[in-house]
């Protein structure tokens, strides 16, 4: 199993480490629910170095990126960040990513489980352009501060405090962090809270981790991927392998806003997705609240009128809402916000009602 | 070392002699692997005859759901119904407050065939 540059910190802190997409990652340090509550009310520190970090360089990098990604990269200004899909020619999803506009490159953060496949796909697609795909995953560490106290706590370690404070959501800046110059700081995250993601040289990782925790005092604690998954689901954010896959297109996933059919945007999968758009998606992703104490899980059947009509993508107990939540694909006609379903929880039928996504939205 | 006043199964159940019945629960290792517990669904009913390996309960955590099996043939004599309302005592104290069912074994030798604490320790160490 691969180890991130923070691995020794997780071992020292007694984190529970599991295999996640080939990486030895902390799923939790103490309680997943406590860590989730911490991020909703205070601040948590996450190691995200398993995620893939990629630079697309070269004169034609924008044109190449607009072929690879569904969102409109030509419109991206330096310092802007956009969520995007990578689709195949069938219009289904190879990965979901964040694309960062930089002065001399397009910077992309991809899912750990898809990094190798994404790199191969991107390298194939840039062949017709003056562009190169450079894998920075091994040389950069990546961590995140997530939670309402993130700005206050990170400011203690950043020289450019005013720029940090005025940095907008989904924007990127470069700053001096704990003595490291030119660190990428993005106001992004996967929890539905305010927060920042930092990218810096891997040899600094342990020092930065310990210094951030020391400066945060009791307001900051390391959190594991278990809480991150619960938080992202509460916030209605898709997870590749659950809400997204090569069996699913972005329009049925409700991600129309990240797919741009502009005239100068010939992305892979466009023709297929234009057909889906014209006909309307056959099924839609919905949010469900399950009755009772049992948690719906990925793959459980969703029933209506005695027939299987869909399947659960993700489920969790939500500490924020004190309810058992699930996402599921159901036929478009039933995705009306009203229709109720039954979820087959290992042979027991549990009633589930629709609720708008996201389940949770922070007060801003 | 885990308590040696009881026996264990490789699937992380324990059984403890209490008079002529056995109390059955799951180990601290199982609890730790499951993570935050949310719910215990006791499937077995008092008076029910079970065979070794039969499903007697399902336990849910935030991340997963796991089956709990009867450690031997026997008859269920009691279920810890309050744990079905609040699973927390099982998470806090799996060996003391976490008994799930009591069972009258069909044969006397079945208990001795289970793992002792030292043997279970080796299972967990893997």
Short mmCIF file of C-alpha atoms in Angstrom, two decimals:
data_model
loop_
_atom_site.label_atom_id
_atom_site.label_comp_id
_atom_site.label_asym_id
_atom_site.label_seq_id
_atom_site.Cartn_x
_atom_site.Cartn_y
_atom_site.Cartn_z
CA UNK A 1 0.00 0.00 0.00
CA UNK A 2 1.18 3.51 -0.76
CA UNK A 3 1.80 5.95 2.07
CA UNK A 4 1.18 9.67 1.97
CA UNK A 5 3.84 12.06 3.31
CA UNK A 6 1.69 12.46 6.46
CA UNK A 7 1.62 8.72 7.15
CA UNK A 8 3.91 8.88 10.19
CA UNK A 9 1.66 11.57 11.72
CA UNK A 10 -1.38 9.28 11.44
CA UNK A 11 0.47 6.38 13.04
CA UNK A 12 1.73 8.60 15.88
CA UNK A 13 -1.80 9.93 16.50
CA UNK A 14 -3.25 6.41 16.67
CA UNK A 15 -5.42 6.85 13.59
CA UNK A 16 -7.23 3.80 12.30
CA UNK A 17 -5.60 3.16 8.91
CA UNK A 18 -7.26 1.24 6.10
CA UNK A 19 -6.65 0.55 2.44
CA UNK A 20 -8.30 3.32 0.45
CA UNK A 21 -7.74 3.13 -3.32
CA UNK A 22 -4.35 1.55 -2.69
CA UNK A 23 -3.33 4.11 -0.05
CA UNK A 24 -2.92 3.47 3.67
CA UNK A 25 -5.26 6.20 4.92
CA UNK A 26 -6.85 7.14 8.25
CA UNK A 27 -10.58 6.42 8.26
CA UNK A 28 -10.89 7.91 11.76
CA UNK A 29 -8.79 8.94 14.75
CA UNK A 30 -11.51 8.69 17.38
CA UNK A 31 -15.18 8.67 16.44
CA UNK A 32 -16.41 9.34 12.90
CA UNK A 33 -19.47 11.10 14.29
CA UNK A 34 -17.40 13.28 16.62
CA UNK A 35 -15.10 14.22 13.77
CA UNK A 36 -18.10 15.10 11.58
CA UNK A 37 -19.55 17.29 14.34
CA UNK A 38 -16.17 18.94 14.81
CA UNK A 39 -16.07 20.00 11.16
CA UNK A 40 -19.62 21.39 11.32
CA UNK A 41 -18.85 23.46 14.43
CA UNK A 42 -15.07 23.97 14.62
CA UNK A 43 -12.28 22.75 12.40
CA UNK A 44 -10.75 19.47 11.26
CA UNK A 45 -7.46 18.71 9.52
CA UNK A 46 -7.49 16.16 6.69
CA UNK A 47 -4.71 14.42 4.80
CA UNK A 48 -5.78 14.38 1.15
CA UNK A 49 -2.43 13.46 -0.36
CA UNK A 50 -3.89 10.31 -1.87
CA UNK A 51 -5.75 12.46 -4.40
CA UNK A 52 -4.11 12.92 -7.77
CA UNK A 53 -2.56 16.31 -8.60
CA UNK A 54 -1.88 16.97 -12.26
CA UNK A 55 -0.63 19.93 -14.30
CA UNK A 56 -1.54 20.42 -17.94
CA UNK A 57 1.15 22.60 -19.51
CA UNK A 58 1.94 23.95 -22.96
CA UNK A 59 0.70 26.56 -25.41
CA UNK A 60 -2.49 24.67 -26.27
CA UNK A 61 -3.28 23.64 -22.70
CA UNK A 62 -6.64 25.46 -22.63
CA UNK A 63 -7.84 23.90 -25.87
CA UNK A 64 -6.68 20.49 -24.68
CA UNK A 65 -8.43 20.98 -21.34
CA UNK A 66 -11.65 22.01 -23.09
CA UNK A 67 -11.52 18.70 -24.94
CA UNK A 68 -10.94 16.72 -21.71
CA UNK A 69 -13.31 18.46 -19.28
CA UNK A 70 -17.05 19.15 -19.50
CA UNK A 71 -16.80 22.56 -17.84
CA UNK A 72 -15.62 25.56 -19.88
CA UNK A 73 -11.91 25.96 -19.16
CA UNK A 74 -11.42 28.86 -21.62
CA UNK A 75 -13.62 30.93 -19.29
CA UNK A 76 -11.46 30.13 -16.30
CA UNK A 77 -9.44 33.11 -15.10
CA UNK A 78 -6.23 32.73 -13.16
CA UNK A 79 -7.25 31.93 -9.59
CA UNK A 80 -10.64 30.48 -10.54
CA UNK A 81 -11.58 26.91 -9.70
CA UNK A 82 -14.31 24.89 -11.38
CA UNK A 83 -15.84 21.52 -10.66
CA UNK A 84 -15.87 19.41 -13.81
CA UNK A 85 -16.46 15.94 -15.15
CA UNK A 86 -14.26 13.88 -17.43
CA UNK A 87 -16.53 11.85 -19.69
CA UNK A 88 -15.99 9.13 -22.24
CA UNK A 89 -17.49 9.19 -25.76
CA UNK A 90 -20.65 7.55 -24.38
CA UNK A 91 -21.13 10.58 -22.14
CA UNK A 92 -20.71 8.63 -18.91
CA UNK A 93 -18.30 9.66 -16.20
CA UNK A 94 -14.63 8.69 -16.04
CA UNK A 95 -14.00 11.02 -13.08
CA UNK A 96 -15.09 14.19 -11.34
CA UNK A 97 -12.36 16.73 -10.67
CA UNK A 98 -11.49 20.29 -9.68
CA UNK A 99 -9.77 22.40 -12.35
CA UNK A 100 -7.65 25.37 -11.21
CA UNK A 101 -6.75 28.28 -13.50
CA UNK A 102 -3.05 29.15 -13.13
CA UNK A 103 -0.82 31.60 -14.99
CA UNK A 104 1.13 28.98 -16.90
CA UNK A 105 -0.88 25.81 -16.47
CA UNK A 106 -4.18 24.15 -15.78
CA UNK A 107 -3.96 22.40 -12.40
CA UNK A 108 -6.27 19.45 -11.81
CA UNK A 109 -7.15 17.50 -8.66
CA UNK A 110 -8.56 14.04 -9.37
CA UNK A 111 -9.82 11.10 -7.33
CA UNK A 112 -7.22 8.73 -5.91
CA UNK A 113 -9.04 5.69 -7.26
CA UNK A 114 -8.95 7.11 -10.80
CA UNK A 115 -5.56 8.82 -10.96
CA UNK A 116 -3.82 6.26 -13.20
CA UNK A 117 -6.78 5.98 -15.55
CA UNK A 118 -7.21 9.78 -15.70
CA UNK A 119 -3.53 10.29 -16.51
CA UNK A 120 -3.67 7.76 -19.35
CA UNK A 121 -6.89 9.30 -20.69
CA UNK A 122 -5.55 12.86 -20.54
CA UNK A 123 -2.22 11.92 -22.08
CA UNK A 124 -4.05 10.28 -24.98
CA UNK A 125 -6.26 13.33 -25.53
CA UNK A 126 -3.46 15.94 -25.45
CA UNK A 127 -1.58 14.18 -28.25
CA UNK A 128 -3.11 16.41 -30.90
CA UNK A 129 -2.14 19.57 -29.00
CA UNK A 130 0.98 21.42 -27.90
CA UNK A 131 0.30 20.31 -24.34
CA UNK A 132 1.73 17.95 -21.74
CA UNK A 133 0.27 16.22 -18.69
CA UNK A 134 2.59 16.25 -15.66
CA UNK A 135 1.80 14.11 -12.60
CA UNK A 136 2.62 16.04 -9.40
CA UNK A 137 0.98 13.54 -7.03
CA UNK A 138 4.25 12.23 -5.64
CA UNK A 139 5.97 15.57 -5.19
CA UNK A 140 3.14 17.56 -3.57
CA UNK A 141 1.52 17.02 -0.20
CA UNK A 142 -2.14 17.98 0.09
CA UNK A 143 -4.10 18.67 3.25
CA UNK A 144 -7.29 20.49 4.13
CA UNK A 145 -8.65 22.56 6.99
CA UNK A 146 -12.43 22.24 7.03
CA UNK A 147 -14.97 23.90 9.27
CA UNK A 148 -16.21 27.36 10.27
CA UNK A 149 -13.00 28.11 12.21
CA UNK A 150 -10.75 27.30 9.22
CA UNK A 151 -9.99 30.89 8.21
CA UNK A 152 -9.21 31.97 11.76
CA UNK A 153 -6.92 29.00 12.38
CA UNK A 154 -5.15 29.00 9.03
CA UNK A 155 -4.47 32.75 9.31
CA UNK A 156 -2.14 31.96 12.23
CA UNK A 157 0.16 30.17 9.77
CA UNK A 158 -0.20 32.40 6.68
CA UNK A 159 1.64 35.68 6.07
CA UNK A 160 -0.95 37.12 3.65
CA UNK A 161 -3.80 37.30 6.18
CA UNK A 162 -5.91 39.89 4.34
CA UNK A 163 -5.70 38.03 1.04
CA UNK A 164 -6.69 34.85 2.85
CA UNK A 165 -9.67 36.54 4.46
CA UNK A 166 -10.90 38.00 1.17
CA UNK A 167 -10.30 34.83 -0.83
CA UNK A 168 -13.66 33.76 -2.27
CA UNK A 169 -15.14 30.27 -2.30
CA UNK A 170 -13.67 28.21 -5.16
CA UNK A 171 -10.75 30.64 -5.59
CA UNK A 172 -7.03 29.98 -5.48
CA UNK A 173 -4.22 32.14 -4.09
CA UNK A 174 -0.52 31.66 -3.52
CA UNK A 175 0.77 32.44 -0.06
CA UNK A 176 3.55 31.97 2.46
CA UNK A 177 2.57 29.21 4.89
CA UNK A 178 4.79 28.30 7.85
CA UNK A 179 7.84 29.61 6.03
CA UNK A 180 7.03 27.92 2.71
CA UNK A 181 6.70 30.42 -0.13
CA UNK A 182 4.27 30.19 -3.03
CA UNK A 183 1.96 27.57 -1.49
CA UNK A 184 -1.27 26.93 -3.39
CA UNK A 185 -4.17 27.77 -1.04
CA UNK A 186 -7.64 27.10 -2.38
CA UNK A 187 -10.91 27.87 -0.63
CA UNK A 188 -12.44 24.52 -1.43
CA UNK A 189 -13.44 21.32 0.25
CA UNK A 190 -15.62 18.26 0.31
CA UNK A 191 -17.56 18.79 3.50
CA UNK A 192 -20.06 21.56 2.78
CA UNK A 193 -18.30 23.86 5.26
CA UNK A 194 -15.94 26.74 4.74
CA UNK A 195 -12.38 25.54 4.41
CA UNK A 196 -9.08 25.48 2.59
CA UNK A 197 -6.96 22.97 0.73
CA UNK A 198 -3.17 23.41 0.72
CA UNK A 199 -0.58 22.04 -1.70
CA UNK A 200 3.12 22.14 -0.83
CA UNK A 201 6.34 20.11 -1.18
CA UNK A 202 6.03 16.65 0.32
CA UNK A 203 9.21 16.90 2.38
CA UNK A 204 7.52 19.62 4.49
CA UNK A 205 4.47 17.48 5.25
CA UNK A 206 5.13 16.26 8.80
CA UNK A 207 6.40 19.63 9.98
CA UNK A 208 3.36 21.44 8.55
CA UNK A 209 0.90 18.90 9.98
CA UNK A 210 2.35 19.20 13.47
CA UNK A 211 2.62 23.00 13.28
CA UNK A 212 -0.98 23.42 12.10
CA UNK A 213 -2.23 21.20 14.93
CA UNK A 214 -0.07 23.02 17.49
CA UNK A 215 -1.31 26.44 16.37
CA UNK A 216 -4.94 25.28 16.38
CA UNK A 217 -4.84 24.02 19.95
CA UNK A 218 -8.10 22.46 21.09
CA UNK A 219 -9.94 24.08 18.16
CA UNK A 220 -8.27 21.73 15.69
CA UNK A 221 -7.89 17.95 15.46
CA UNK A 222 -7.05 15.52 12.69
CA UNK A 223 -10.05 13.90 11.06
CA UNK A 224 -10.32 10.80 8.88
CA UNK A 225 -11.92 9.92 5.59
CA UNK A 226 -14.93 8.39 7.36
CA UNK A 227 -16.18 11.76 8.54
CA UNK A 228 -15.34 13.33 5.19
CA UNK A 229 -17.64 10.83 3.48
CA UNK A 230 -20.49 11.53 5.90
CA UNK A 231 -20.03 15.30 5.51
CA UNK A 232 -19.87 15.24 1.71
CA UNK A 233 -23.05 13.17 1.56
CA UNK A 234 -24.87 15.57 3.90
CA UNK A 235 -23.71 18.36 1.57
CA UNK A 236 -25.05 16.46 -1.47
CA UNK A 237 -21.65 16.14 -3.13
CA UNK A 238 -21.20 13.10 -5.39
CA UNK A 239 -18.52 10.49 -4.77
CA UNK A 240 -17.03 8.64 -7.71
CA UNK A 241 -17.90 4.95 -7.51
CA UNK A 242 -21.17 5.81 -5.78
CA UNK A 243 -23.16 8.62 -7.44
CA UNK A 244 -20.86 8.66 -10.48
CA UNK A 245 -19.42 5.91 -12.66
CA UNK A 246 -19.05 4.85 -16.27
CA UNK A 247 -22.66 3.63 -16.02
CA UNK A 248 -23.95 7.10 -15.15
CA UNK A 249 -24.05 10.37 -17.09
CA UNK A 250 -23.72 13.80 -15.47
CA UNK A 251 -27.19 14.97 -16.47
CA UNK A 252 -28.93 12.22 -14.52
CA UNK A 253 -26.58 13.03 -11.64
CA UNK A 254 -27.94 16.59 -11.62
CA UNK A 255 -24.59 18.06 -12.69
CA UNK A 256 -25.90 19.94 -15.76
CA UNK A 257 -24.27 23.10 -14.37
CA UNK A 258 -20.82 21.56 -14.87
CA UNK A 259 -21.47 20.52 -18.50
CA UNK A 260 -21.11 23.37 -21.00
CA UNK A 261 -22.47 22.96 -24.54
CA UNK A 262 -20.91 26.21 -25.81
CA UNK A 263 -20.06 26.32 -29.53
CA UNK A 264 -16.30 26.43 -28.89
CA UNK A 265 -16.32 23.53 -26.41
CA UNK A 266 -15.87 20.19 -28.24
CA UNK A 267 -15.43 17.97 -25.16
CA UNK A 268 -15.33 14.19 -25.27
CA UNK A 269 -18.85 12.87 -24.70
CA UNK A 270 -20.59 15.98 -25.96
CA UNK A 271 -22.55 14.32 -28.78
CA UNK A 272 -23.86 11.61 -26.46
CA UNK A 273 -24.80 14.14 -23.79
CA UNK A 274 -26.59 16.36 -26.33
CA UNK A 275 -28.79 13.37 -27.10
CA UNK A 276 -29.45 12.81 -23.38
CA UNK A 277 -30.26 16.48 -22.96
CA UNK A 278 -32.68 16.48 -25.90
CA UNK A 279 -34.53 13.36 -24.72
CA UNK A 280 -34.25 14.18 -21.00
CA UNK A 281 -32.46 11.81 -18.62
CA UNK A 282 -34.24 8.51 -17.96
CA UNK A 283 -33.45 8.56 -14.25
CA UNK A 284 -32.43 11.12 -11.68
CA UNK A 285 -30.43 11.25 -8.51
CA UNK A 286 -32.64 11.96 -5.50
CA UNK A 287 -32.09 12.44 -1.80
CA UNK A 288 -33.95 10.07 0.51
CA UNK A 289 -34.54 10.05 4.26
CA UNK A 290 -35.07 6.52 5.55
CA UNK A 291 -37.41 5.87 8.45
CA UNK A 292 -36.17 4.01 11.49
CA UNK A 293 -32.73 3.30 12.78
CA UNK A 294 -31.20 1.38 9.91
CA UNK A 295 -28.84 2.93 7.41
CA UNK A 296 -29.35 2.39 3.67
CA UNK A 297 -26.15 1.21 1.94
CA UNK A 298 -24.77 1.30 -1.57
CA UNK A 299 -26.48 -1.18 -3.87
CA UNK A 300 -29.66 -1.70 -1.83
CA UNK A 301 -32.74 -1.88 -4.05
CA UNK A 302 -35.24 0.99 -4.10
CA UNK A 303 -38.84 -0.12 -4.63
CA UNK A 304 -42.07 1.55 -5.58
CA UNK A 305 -45.47 -0.09 -6.11
CA UNK A 306 -43.98 -3.51 -5.47
CA UNK A 307 -41.30 -3.23 -8.18
CA UNK A 308 -37.59 -2.49 -8.08
CA UNK A 309 -37.23 0.99 -9.56
CA UNK A 310 -33.74 2.05 -8.53
CA UNK A 311 -30.73 1.60 -6.31
CA UNK A 312 -29.00 3.31 -3.42
CA UNK A 313 -25.69 5.06 -4.26
CA UNK A 314 -24.60 6.13 -0.76
CA UNK A 315 -26.07 6.08 2.71
CA UNK A 316 -25.05 7.37 6.09
CA UNK A 317 -26.27 8.28 9.49
CA UNK A 318 -26.21 12.08 9.53
CA UNK A 319 -25.08 13.51 12.85
CA UNK A 320 -26.01 17.01 11.65
CA UNK A 321 -29.61 16.12 10.78
CA UNK A 322 -29.98 13.14 13.13
CA UNK A 323 -31.43 11.05 10.31
CA UNK A 324 -30.45 8.20 8.03
CA UNK A 325 -29.80 9.59 4.57
CA UNK A 326 -29.33 8.06 1.16
CA UNK A 327 -28.89 9.06 -2.43
CA UNK A 328 -30.50 6.91 -5.10
CA UNK A 329 -31.21 6.83 -8.80
CA UNK A 330 -34.92 6.49 -9.60
CA UNK A 331 -36.90 6.93 -12.85
CA UNK A 332 -37.31 10.61 -13.76
CA UNK A 333 -41.11 10.39 -13.49
CA UNK A 334 -40.78 9.35 -9.83
CA UNK A 335 -38.14 11.97 -8.99
CA UNK A 336 -40.87 14.48 -8.22
CA UNK A 337 -39.98 15.31 -4.65
CA UNK A 338 -43.21 13.64 -3.46
CA UNK A 339 -43.22 9.95 -4.32
CA UNK A 340 -42.27 7.69 -1.44
CA UNK A 341 -40.20 4.53 -1.79
CA UNK A 342 -39.21 1.45 0.09
CA UNK A 343 -35.57 0.52 0.51
CA UNK A 344 -34.75 -3.17 0.82
CA UNK A 345 -32.41 -3.27 3.82
CA UNK A 346 -31.21 -6.84 3.66
CA UNK A 347 -34.72 -8.22 3.40
CA UNK A 348 -36.50 -5.64 5.54
CA UNK A 349 -38.51 -2.97 3.70
CA UNK A 350 -37.89 0.51 5.10
CA UNK A 351 -39.99 3.53 4.08
CA UNK A 352 -38.06 6.42 2.51
CA UNK A 353 -39.23 9.86 1.51
CA UNK A 354 -37.65 12.26 -0.95
CA UNK A 355 -35.94 15.40 0.24
CA UNK A 356 -34.19 18.04 -1.86
CA UNK A 357 -30.42 17.78 -2.35
CA UNK A 358 -28.27 18.90 -0.67
CA UNK A 359 -29.48 17.49 2.63
CA UNK A 360 -27.43 20.16 4.42
CA UNK A 361 -26.44 23.68 3.38
CA UNK A 362 -24.40 25.93 5.60
CA UNK A 363 -25.61 29.38 6.61
CA UNK A 364 -23.34 31.84 4.85
CA UNK B 1 -5.37 -9.92 26.98
CA UNK B 2 -9.15 -10.33 26.78
CA UNK B 3 -11.18 -11.91 29.61
CA UNK B 4 -10.42 -15.61 30.04
CA UNK B 5 -13.71 -16.30 31.80
CA UNK B 6 -15.26 -16.99 28.42
CA UNK B 7 -14.65 -18.47 24.96
CA UNK B 8 -14.44 -16.90 21.51
CA UNK B 9 -15.13 -17.52 17.83
CA UNK B 10 -12.99 -16.44 14.91
CA UNK B 11 -15.93 -14.31 13.73
CA UNK B 12 -15.46 -12.23 16.91
CA UNK B 13 -18.35 -13.44 19.07
CA UNK B 14 -17.78 -14.42 22.69
CA UNK B 15 -19.74 -16.84 24.89
CA UNK B 16 -19.68 -16.88 28.70
CA UNK B 17 -21.11 -19.60 30.98
CA UNK B 18 -23.80 -18.25 33.30
CA UNK B 19 -25.26 -21.27 35.11
CA UNK B 20 -26.67 -23.61 32.49
CA UNK B 21 -26.88 -20.96 29.78
CA UNK B 22 -24.30 -19.00 27.77
CA UNK B 23 -24.35 -15.24 27.34
CA UNK B 24 -23.27 -14.29 23.80
CA UNK B 25 -21.81 -10.99 22.62
CA UNK B 26 -19.17 -9.53 20.32
CA UNK B 27 -15.63 -8.59 21.20
CA UNK B 28 -13.99 -5.20 21.63
CA UNK B 29 -12.05 -5.99 18.44
CA UNK B 30 -15.31 -6.33 16.50
CA UNK B 31 -16.57 -3.07 18.01
CA UNK B 32 -13.38 -1.27 17.06
CA UNK B 33 -13.46 -2.60 13.50
CA UNK B 34 -17.09 -1.55 13.06
CA UNK B 35 -16.48 2.01 14.22
CA UNK B 36 -19.29 4.19 15.57
CA UNK B 37 -22.20 1.86 16.33
CA UNK B 38 -25.67 3.08 15.43
CA UNK B 39 -28.06 0.16 15.83
CA UNK B 40 -28.40 -3.46 16.93
CA UNK B 41 -31.18 -5.51 15.35
CA UNK B 42 -31.62 -8.71 17.38
CA UNK B 43 -33.18 -11.25 15.04
CA UNK B 44 -33.30 -14.20 17.46
CA UNK B 45 -36.45 -14.72 19.55
CA UNK B 46 -36.74 -16.26 23.01
CA UNK B 47 -37.57 -19.94 22.65
CA UNK B 48 -36.08 -20.15 19.15
CA UNK B 49 -33.83 -23.10 18.36
CA UNK B 50 -30.65 -22.04 16.56
CA UNK B 51 -27.76 -23.86 14.93
CA UNK B 52 -24.12 -22.80 15.15
CA UNK B 53 -23.55 -20.10 12.52
CA UNK B 54 -27.21 -19.01 12.32
CA UNK B 55 -27.81 -15.27 12.13
CA UNK B 56 -28.89 -14.00 15.55
CA UNK B 57 -28.43 -10.24 15.09
CA UNK B 58 -27.24 -7.51 12.73
CA UNK B 59 -25.16 -4.65 13.99
CA UNK B 60 -24.90 -1.33 12.17
CA UNK B 61 -22.20 1.29 12.35
CA UNK B 62 -21.82 4.53 10.44
CA UNK B 63 -19.66 2.78 7.88
CA UNK B 64 -20.93 -0.77 7.68
CA UNK B 65 -23.32 -3.49 8.77
CA UNK B 66 -22.24 -6.89 10.12
CA UNK B 67 -23.91 -10.18 10.94
CA UNK B 68 -23.65 -11.79 14.37
CA UNK B 69 -23.90 -15.59 14.51
CA UNK B 70 -24.91 -18.17 17.08
CA UNK B 71 -21.71 -19.71 18.46
CA UNK B 72 -23.29 -23.18 18.78
CA UNK B 73 -26.53 -25.15 18.54
CA UNK B 74 -29.02 -24.34 21.28
CA UNK B 75 -32.18 -22.58 22.36
CA UNK B 76 -32.43 -18.83 22.92
CA UNK B 77 -33.48 -18.15 26.51
CA UNK B 78 -33.17 -14.35 26.64
CA UNK B 79 -32.43 -11.36 24.40
CA UNK B 80 -30.98 -8.05 25.55
CA UNK B 81 -33.87 -6.00 24.15
CA UNK B 82 -32.71 -2.63 25.58
CA UNK B 83 -29.66 -2.78 23.28
CA UNK B 84 -32.13 -2.65 20.38
CA UNK B 85 -33.18 0.78 21.63
CA UNK B 86 -29.73 2.02 22.54
CA UNK B 87 -26.65 0.17 21.33
CA UNK B 88 -24.22 2.44 23.18
CA UNK B 89 -23.68 0.16 26.23
CA UNK B 90 -22.45 -2.53 23.83
CA UNK B 91 -19.96 -0.10 22.31
CA UNK B 92 -18.77 1.12 25.71
CA UNK B 93 -18.56 -2.25 27.40
CA UNK B 94 -18.81 -5.18 24.97
CA UNK B 95 -17.76 -7.83 27.52
CA UNK B 96 -19.94 -6.68 30.45
CA UNK B 97 -23.01 -4.81 29.22
CA UNK B 98 -22.89 -6.03 25.65
CA UNK B 99 -24.45 -9.49 25.89
CA UNK B 100 -26.88 -9.87 23.01
CA UNK B 101 -28.62 -13.21 23.64
CA UNK B 102 -28.51 -16.03 26.16
CA UNK B 103 -28.60 -19.53 24.84
CA UNK B 104 -29.00 -23.02 26.36
CA UNK B 105 -26.47 -25.17 24.48
CA UNK B 106 -27.74 -28.35 22.86
CA UNK B 107 -24.58 -30.20 23.92
CA UNK B 108 -22.14 -29.66 26.75
CA UNK B 109 -19.01 -30.04 24.64
CA UNK B 110 -19.69 -27.21 22.19
CA UNK B 111 -18.46 -24.54 24.59
CA UNK B 112 -15.11 -26.23 25.13
CA UNK B 113 -14.59 -26.44 21.37
CA UNK B 114 -14.54 -22.63 21.09
CA UNK B 115 -11.29 -20.64 21.25
CA UNK B 116 -9.87 -19.67 24.59
CA UNK B 117 -8.64 -16.12 25.13
CA UNK B 118 -5.07 -16.94 24.13
CA UNK B 119 -6.16 -18.59 20.87
CA UNK B 120 -8.51 -15.68 20.06
CA UNK B 121 -5.63 -13.28 20.68
CA UNK B 122 -3.77 -14.95 17.82
CA UNK B 123 -6.78 -14.55 15.53
CA UNK B 124 -6.92 -10.82 16.25
CA UNK B 125 -3.16 -10.39 15.88
CA UNK B 126 -3.34 -11.46 12.20
#
